[in-house]
Every structure is written in C-alpha cells, then in structure tokens.
Amino acid sequence: MNETRHVLVADDEPHIGRIIKMKLEQGPFRVTLAYDGREALDVLERHDDVALAILDVMMPRLSGLDVLAEIRAAARWHDLPCIILTAAGQDQQHQRALELRVDEFLTKPFSPKKLYARVAELAGVGEEPEPRPV
C-alpha cells in the first residue's frame, strides 16, 4: 500500500476545490483545501508534509502567483512541486509562472483525469487507480 501524499489545493471557487479533492482522493492523496492565497500559505505553515500544491491564479488576498513566489523564496518549500490553474487567455500569468519555476500550468476548464495524472507524476506515485466498484 502506498503512503498517502498530502496535496494543498487553493482555489476560491469551492466547487473546483471539491472536484479536485474527490478526484485525488480516489488515489493515495489527502487533500487540504484553501480558499485564498493567505490561507494557502497558512496551510503550508501548519503542515510540513505537503507534497504538492495546486494554486488558482485568481484568488482573494494573494494570487496563486503570489503564493508561488513565496513558496520559491522560502528554503523549506523551495522545491515543492506546484501546479497553477488559470482561466483561458492569461498569457502574462503563464510567463510569470514559468519565471517562478512552476511545474505545470493548466487552463480551466481542465480534465480531472489529466490533472490526476500530472499530480501523480509530480508526487512520484503510480498511475490512476481503476474506479472502485460501487
């Protein structure tokens, strides 16, 4: 049995966070949701086992890019794999994310299956599990 990997999902749209949480928790992931950038940094401060962060660009208080900049500037999180989610057409954000060494940049709407595959790859776990029979 694989050990569980802790994933931070920061998105100010609760339904998006829930979709990602449900998808990831089908595999060896435990998800903590945050609804703005400040809360995302608080989660990182409180939990030293976060293995990956998924950050929405447009959030209140601090954007996903602000959070990514903080992560890259802090020694303890410097190498934390990060995925940025953004609405279509935000090319400047894409450029900034690349400058901040983002690991993946996904445009909404995104495929939960594709997101899962990328999270699994970045977190060093296997492929998507078969759906459990109900």
Coordinates of C-alpha atoms in Angstrom, one line a residue:
M1 CA 0.0 0.0 0.0
N2 CA 1.3 3.4 -1.0
E3 CA 1.7 6.0 1.7
T4 CA -0.7 9.0 1.4
R5 CA 0.7 12.2 -0.2
H6 CA -0.7 15.5 1.2
V7 CA -1.8 17.9 -1.5
L8 CA -2.7 21.6 -1.0
V9 CA -5.5 22.8 -3.3
A10 CA -6.0 26.6 -3.2
D11 CA -9.0 27.8 -5.3
D12 CA -11.6 30.5 -4.3
E13 CA -14.3 28.5 -6.2
P14 CA -15.4 25.8 -3.7
H15 CA -16.9 23.5 -6.4
I16 CA -13.5 23.4 -8.2
G17 CA -11.7 22.5 -5.0
R18 CA -14.3 19.8 -4.3
I19 CA -13.9 18.3 -7.8
I20 CA -10.1 18.2 -7.4
K21 CA -10.3 16.8 -3.9
M22 CA -12.7 14.0 -5.0
K23 CA -10.6 13.0 -7.9
L24 CA -7.3 13.0 -6.0
E25 CA -8.7 11.1 -3.0
Q26 CA -9.5 8.2 -5.4
G27 CA -5.8 7.6 -5.2
P28 CA -3.1 7.9 -2.5
F29 CA -3.7 11.5 -1.8
R30 CA -5.0 13.5 1.2
V31 CA -6.2 17.0 0.2
T32 CA -6.4 20.2 2.2
L33 CA -8.5 23.0 0.6
A34 CA -7.7 26.7 0.9
Y35 CA -9.9 29.4 -0.5
D36 CA -7.4 32.2 -0.9
G37 CA -3.7 32.8 -1.1
R38 CA -3.2 33.8 2.5
E39 CA -5.0 30.6 3.7
A40 CA -2.8 28.5 1.3
L41 CA 0.4 29.9 3.0
D42 CA -1.2 29.2 6.4
V43 CA -1.7 25.6 5.4
L44 CA 1.9 25.3 4.4
E45 CA 3.0 26.8 7.7
R46 CA 0.9 24.4 9.7
H47 CA 1.7 21.2 7.7
D48 CA 5.2 20.2 7.0
D49 CA 4.1 17.1 5.0
V50 CA 2.6 18.9 1.9
A51 CA 4.0 17.1 -1.1
L52 CA 2.4 19.3 -3.8
A53 CA 0.4 22.5 -4.2
I54 CA -2.3 23.3 -6.8
L55 CA -2.9 27.0 -7.0
D56 CA -5.5 29.0 -8.8
V57 CA -4.2 32.3 -10.2
M58 CA -7.1 34.5 -9.4
M59 CA -7.8 34.4 -5.6
P60 CA -8.6 37.0 -3.0
R61 CA -5.9 38.4 -0.7
L62 CA -2.9 36.7 -2.5
S63 CA -3.0 35.3 -6.1
G64 CA -1.7 31.9 -6.9
L65 CA 1.4 33.6 -8.4
D66 CA 2.0 35.5 -5.2
V67 CA 1.8 32.2 -3.3
L68 CA 4.1 30.5 -5.8
A69 CA 6.6 33.4 -5.4
E70 CA 6.5 32.9 -1.6
I71 CA 7.0 29.2 -2.0
R72 CA 10.0 29.6 -4.2
A73 CA 11.5 32.2 -1.9
A74 CA 11.3 30.0 1.2
A75 CA 14.0 27.5 1.8
R76 CA 11.7 24.8 3.3
W77 CA 9.3 24.9 0.3
H78 CA 11.7 25.9 -2.4
D79 CA 11.4 22.6 -4.3
L80 CA 7.7 21.9 -3.6
P81 CA 6.1 20.8 -6.9
C82 CA 3.4 23.4 -7.9
I83 CA 0.6 23.3 -10.5
I84 CA -1.0 26.6 -11.5
L85 CA -4.7 26.7 -12.6
T86 CA -5.8 29.6 -14.7
A87 CA -8.7 30.8 -16.8
A88 CA -8.0 30.9 -20.5
G89 CA -6.2 33.8 -22.1
Q90 CA -4.0 34.8 -19.2
D91 CA -0.7 34.8 -21.1
Q92 CA 1.1 37.2 -18.7
Q93 CA 0.4 34.9 -15.8
H94 CA 1.7 32.0 -17.8
Q95 CA 5.0 33.8 -18.4
R96 CA 5.3 34.8 -14.7
A97 CA 4.5 31.3 -13.6
L98 CA 7.3 30.0 -15.8
E99 CA 9.7 32.6 -14.3
L100 CA 8.8 31.2 -10.9
R101 CA 9.6 27.6 -12.0
V102 CA 6.1 26.3 -12.0
D103 CA 5.9 22.5 -12.6
E104 CA 2.7 22.6 -14.6
F105 CA 0.3 25.2 -15.9
L106 CA -3.3 24.1 -16.6
T107 CA -6.1 26.1 -18.2
K108 CA -9.6 25.9 -16.9
P109 CA -11.7 24.0 -17.7
F110 CA -9.2 21.2 -17.2
S111 CA -9.6 17.5 -17.4
P112 CA -9.6 16.0 -13.8
K113 CA -8.1 12.8 -15.3
K114 CA -5.2 14.8 -16.8
L115 CA -4.7 16.8 -13.6
Y116 CA -4.6 13.5 -11.6
A117 CA -2.0 12.0 -13.9
R118 CA 0.2 15.1 -13.6
V119 CA -0.2 15.2 -9.8
A120 CA 0.7 11.5 -9.5
E121 CA 3.7 12.1 -11.7
L122 CA 5.0 15.1 -9.7
A123 CA 4.3 13.4 -6.4
G124 CA 6.1 10.2 -7.5
V125 CA 3.1 7.8 -7.3
G126 CA 1.7 5.4 -9.8
E127 CA -1.0 5.7 -12.4
E128 CA -4.6 6.4 -11.8
P129 CA -6.4 3.6 -9.9
E130 CA -9.3 1.8 -11.5
P131 CA -12.6 3.2 -10.2
R132 CA -13.8 1.2 -7.2
P133 CA -16.9 -0.9 -7.8
V134 CA -19.9 0.7 -6.1

